[in-house]
Amino acid sequence: MLEAKLADEDYCYITTVGRVSGKPHTVEIWFGAAGDTIYVLAGARENADFVKNARKEAAVDVRIGATLFAGRARVVGDAIEHALARRLLLEKYAPPRYDGDLSEWGRDALPFAVDLDARG
């Protein structure tokens, strides 16, 4: 299970393998955590590079704080897990943490999960 201190970090860094270049591609992104899974919401949906990359190669690296994890990325397909991902992120980044309107993003973005394995 992801430590509460890590789960409360503002950002995680997901590194995928470029589907064309084969080179590492890292994105800084908001996340929510449940057990050993992190969830992100891809605003560009299927057009997000990290989503395209992960669909080609599901093995990814995730850094949260100073901790590095190996993981398997996947687009969330299950309706219950869909709702969990949206709820986790909308609750975490609600005011006062973030002051903007997240309703459209929370409704329309693509839920994406990474199942983590700690590497230390």
Short mmCIF file of C-alpha atoms in Angstrom, two decimals:
data_model
loop_
_atom_site.label_atom_id
_atom_site.label_comp_id
_atom_site.label_asym_id
_atom_site.label_seq_id
_atom_site.Cartn_x
_atom_site.Cartn_y
_atom_site.Cartn_z
CA MET A 1 0.00 0.00 0.00
CA LEU A 2 1.27 3.45 -0.90
CA GLU A 3 2.30 5.42 2.19
CA ALA A 4 -0.05 8.29 3.11
CA LYS A 5 2.85 10.75 2.88
CA LEU A 6 3.49 9.74 -0.74
CA ALA A 7 -0.21 9.61 -1.60
CA ASP A 8 -0.51 13.23 -0.43
CA GLU A 9 2.23 14.53 -2.79
CA ASP A 10 0.87 17.00 -5.36
CA TYR A 11 2.38 15.32 -8.39
CA CYS A 12 3.73 12.05 -9.66
CA TYR A 13 6.03 11.58 -12.62
CA ILE A 14 5.12 8.84 -15.08
CA THR A 15 7.81 7.72 -17.51
CA THR A 16 6.70 5.75 -20.55
CA VAL A 17 8.71 4.47 -23.49
CA GLY A 18 8.09 6.58 -26.59
CA ARG A 19 6.02 4.54 -29.04
CA VAL A 20 7.97 5.96 -32.02
CA SER A 21 11.30 7.12 -30.56
CA GLY A 22 11.80 4.33 -28.03
CA LYS A 23 13.15 7.00 -25.65
CA PRO A 24 11.88 7.71 -22.12
CA HIS A 25 9.06 10.28 -21.96
CA THR A 26 8.13 11.70 -18.54
CA VAL A 27 5.00 13.64 -17.59
CA GLU A 28 4.28 15.48 -14.34
CA ILE A 29 0.67 14.84 -13.43
CA TRP A 30 -1.84 14.98 -10.60
CA PHE A 31 -2.76 11.62 -9.13
CA GLY A 32 -4.92 9.84 -6.62
CA ALA A 33 -4.00 6.63 -4.84
CA ALA A 34 -5.91 3.56 -3.68
CA GLY A 35 -3.86 0.69 -2.32
CA ASP A 36 -0.99 0.00 -4.71
CA THR A 37 -2.68 1.69 -7.66
CA ILE A 38 -2.43 5.31 -8.71
CA TYR A 39 -5.00 6.98 -10.90
CA VAL A 40 -4.62 9.98 -13.18
CA LEU A 41 -7.08 11.73 -15.45
CA ALA A 42 -5.83 12.36 -18.99
CA GLY A 43 -7.44 15.59 -20.16
CA ALA A 44 -6.47 14.88 -23.78
CA ARG A 45 -8.01 11.41 -23.35
CA GLU A 46 -6.66 8.88 -25.88
CA ASN A 47 -4.63 11.63 -27.59
CA ALA A 48 -2.33 12.11 -24.57
CA ASP A 49 1.16 10.94 -25.49
CA PHE A 50 1.62 9.02 -22.25
CA VAL A 51 -1.63 7.13 -22.91
CA LYS A 52 -0.57 6.28 -26.47
CA ASN A 53 2.87 5.21 -25.26
CA ALA A 54 1.47 3.06 -22.44
CA ARG A 55 -0.95 1.34 -24.79
CA LYS A 56 2.04 0.19 -26.82
CA GLU A 57 4.22 -0.68 -23.79
CA ALA A 58 2.41 -1.00 -20.45
CA ALA A 59 5.60 -1.19 -18.35
CA VAL A 60 6.18 2.29 -16.89
CA ASP A 61 8.15 3.95 -14.12
CA VAL A 62 6.49 6.23 -11.58
CA ARG A 63 8.25 8.59 -9.22
CA ILE A 64 6.42 10.01 -6.23
CA GLY A 65 8.62 12.20 -4.08
CA ALA A 66 11.98 10.41 -3.99
CA THR A 67 10.43 6.94 -4.34
CA LEU A 68 10.61 5.12 -7.65
CA PHE A 69 8.12 2.43 -8.62
CA ALA A 70 7.85 0.08 -11.55
CA GLY A 71 4.29 -0.32 -12.74
CA ARG A 72 1.85 -1.60 -15.32
CA ALA A 73 -0.28 1.08 -16.94
CA ARG A 74 -3.80 0.60 -18.19
CA VAL A 75 -6.84 2.58 -19.26
CA VAL A 76 -9.58 2.10 -16.69
CA GLY A 77 -12.52 0.24 -18.22
CA ASP A 78 -14.58 -0.83 -15.21
CA ALA A 79 -17.39 1.61 -14.27
CA ILE A 80 -16.81 1.27 -10.52
CA GLU A 81 -13.08 1.89 -10.90
CA HIS A 82 -13.88 4.80 -13.26
CA ALA A 83 -15.93 6.43 -10.52
CA LEU A 84 -13.21 5.74 -7.92
CA ALA A 85 -10.53 7.40 -10.05
CA ARG A 86 -12.64 10.52 -10.62
CA ARG A 87 -13.64 10.76 -6.95
CA LEU A 88 -10.06 10.36 -5.68
CA LEU A 89 -8.72 13.13 -7.89
CA LEU A 90 -11.63 15.54 -7.47
CA GLU A 91 -11.51 15.19 -3.67
CA LYS A 92 -7.72 15.53 -3.50
CA TYR A 93 -7.50 18.64 -5.69
CA ALA A 94 -10.63 20.39 -4.45
CA PRO A 95 -10.17 23.82 -2.85
CA PRO A 96 -8.10 24.95 -1.09
CA ARG A 97 -5.48 22.74 -2.82
CA TYR A 98 -6.54 23.97 -6.26
CA ASP A 99 -8.76 26.97 -6.80
CA GLY A 100 -10.08 26.38 -10.32
CA ASP A 101 -13.21 24.68 -11.61
CA LEU A 102 -12.40 20.99 -12.11
CA SER A 103 -15.91 19.82 -12.97
CA GLU A 104 -15.39 19.48 -16.75
CA TRP A 105 -12.00 17.80 -16.32
CA GLY A 106 -13.38 15.50 -13.65
CA ARG A 107 -16.28 14.52 -15.87
CA ASP A 108 -14.57 14.24 -19.28
CA ALA A 109 -10.94 13.22 -18.74
CA LEU A 110 -9.87 9.62 -19.34
CA PRO A 111 -9.22 7.61 -16.15
CA PHE A 112 -5.87 5.89 -16.36
CA ALA A 113 -4.31 3.57 -13.76
CA VAL A 114 -0.84 2.36 -12.89
CA ASP A 115 -0.53 -0.71 -10.68
CA LEU A 116 2.69 -0.18 -8.68
CA ASP A 117 5.55 -2.38 -7.47
CA ALA A 118 7.91 -0.62 -5.02
CA ARG A 119 11.57 -0.39 -6.04
CA GLY A 120 12.73 1.87 -3.24
#
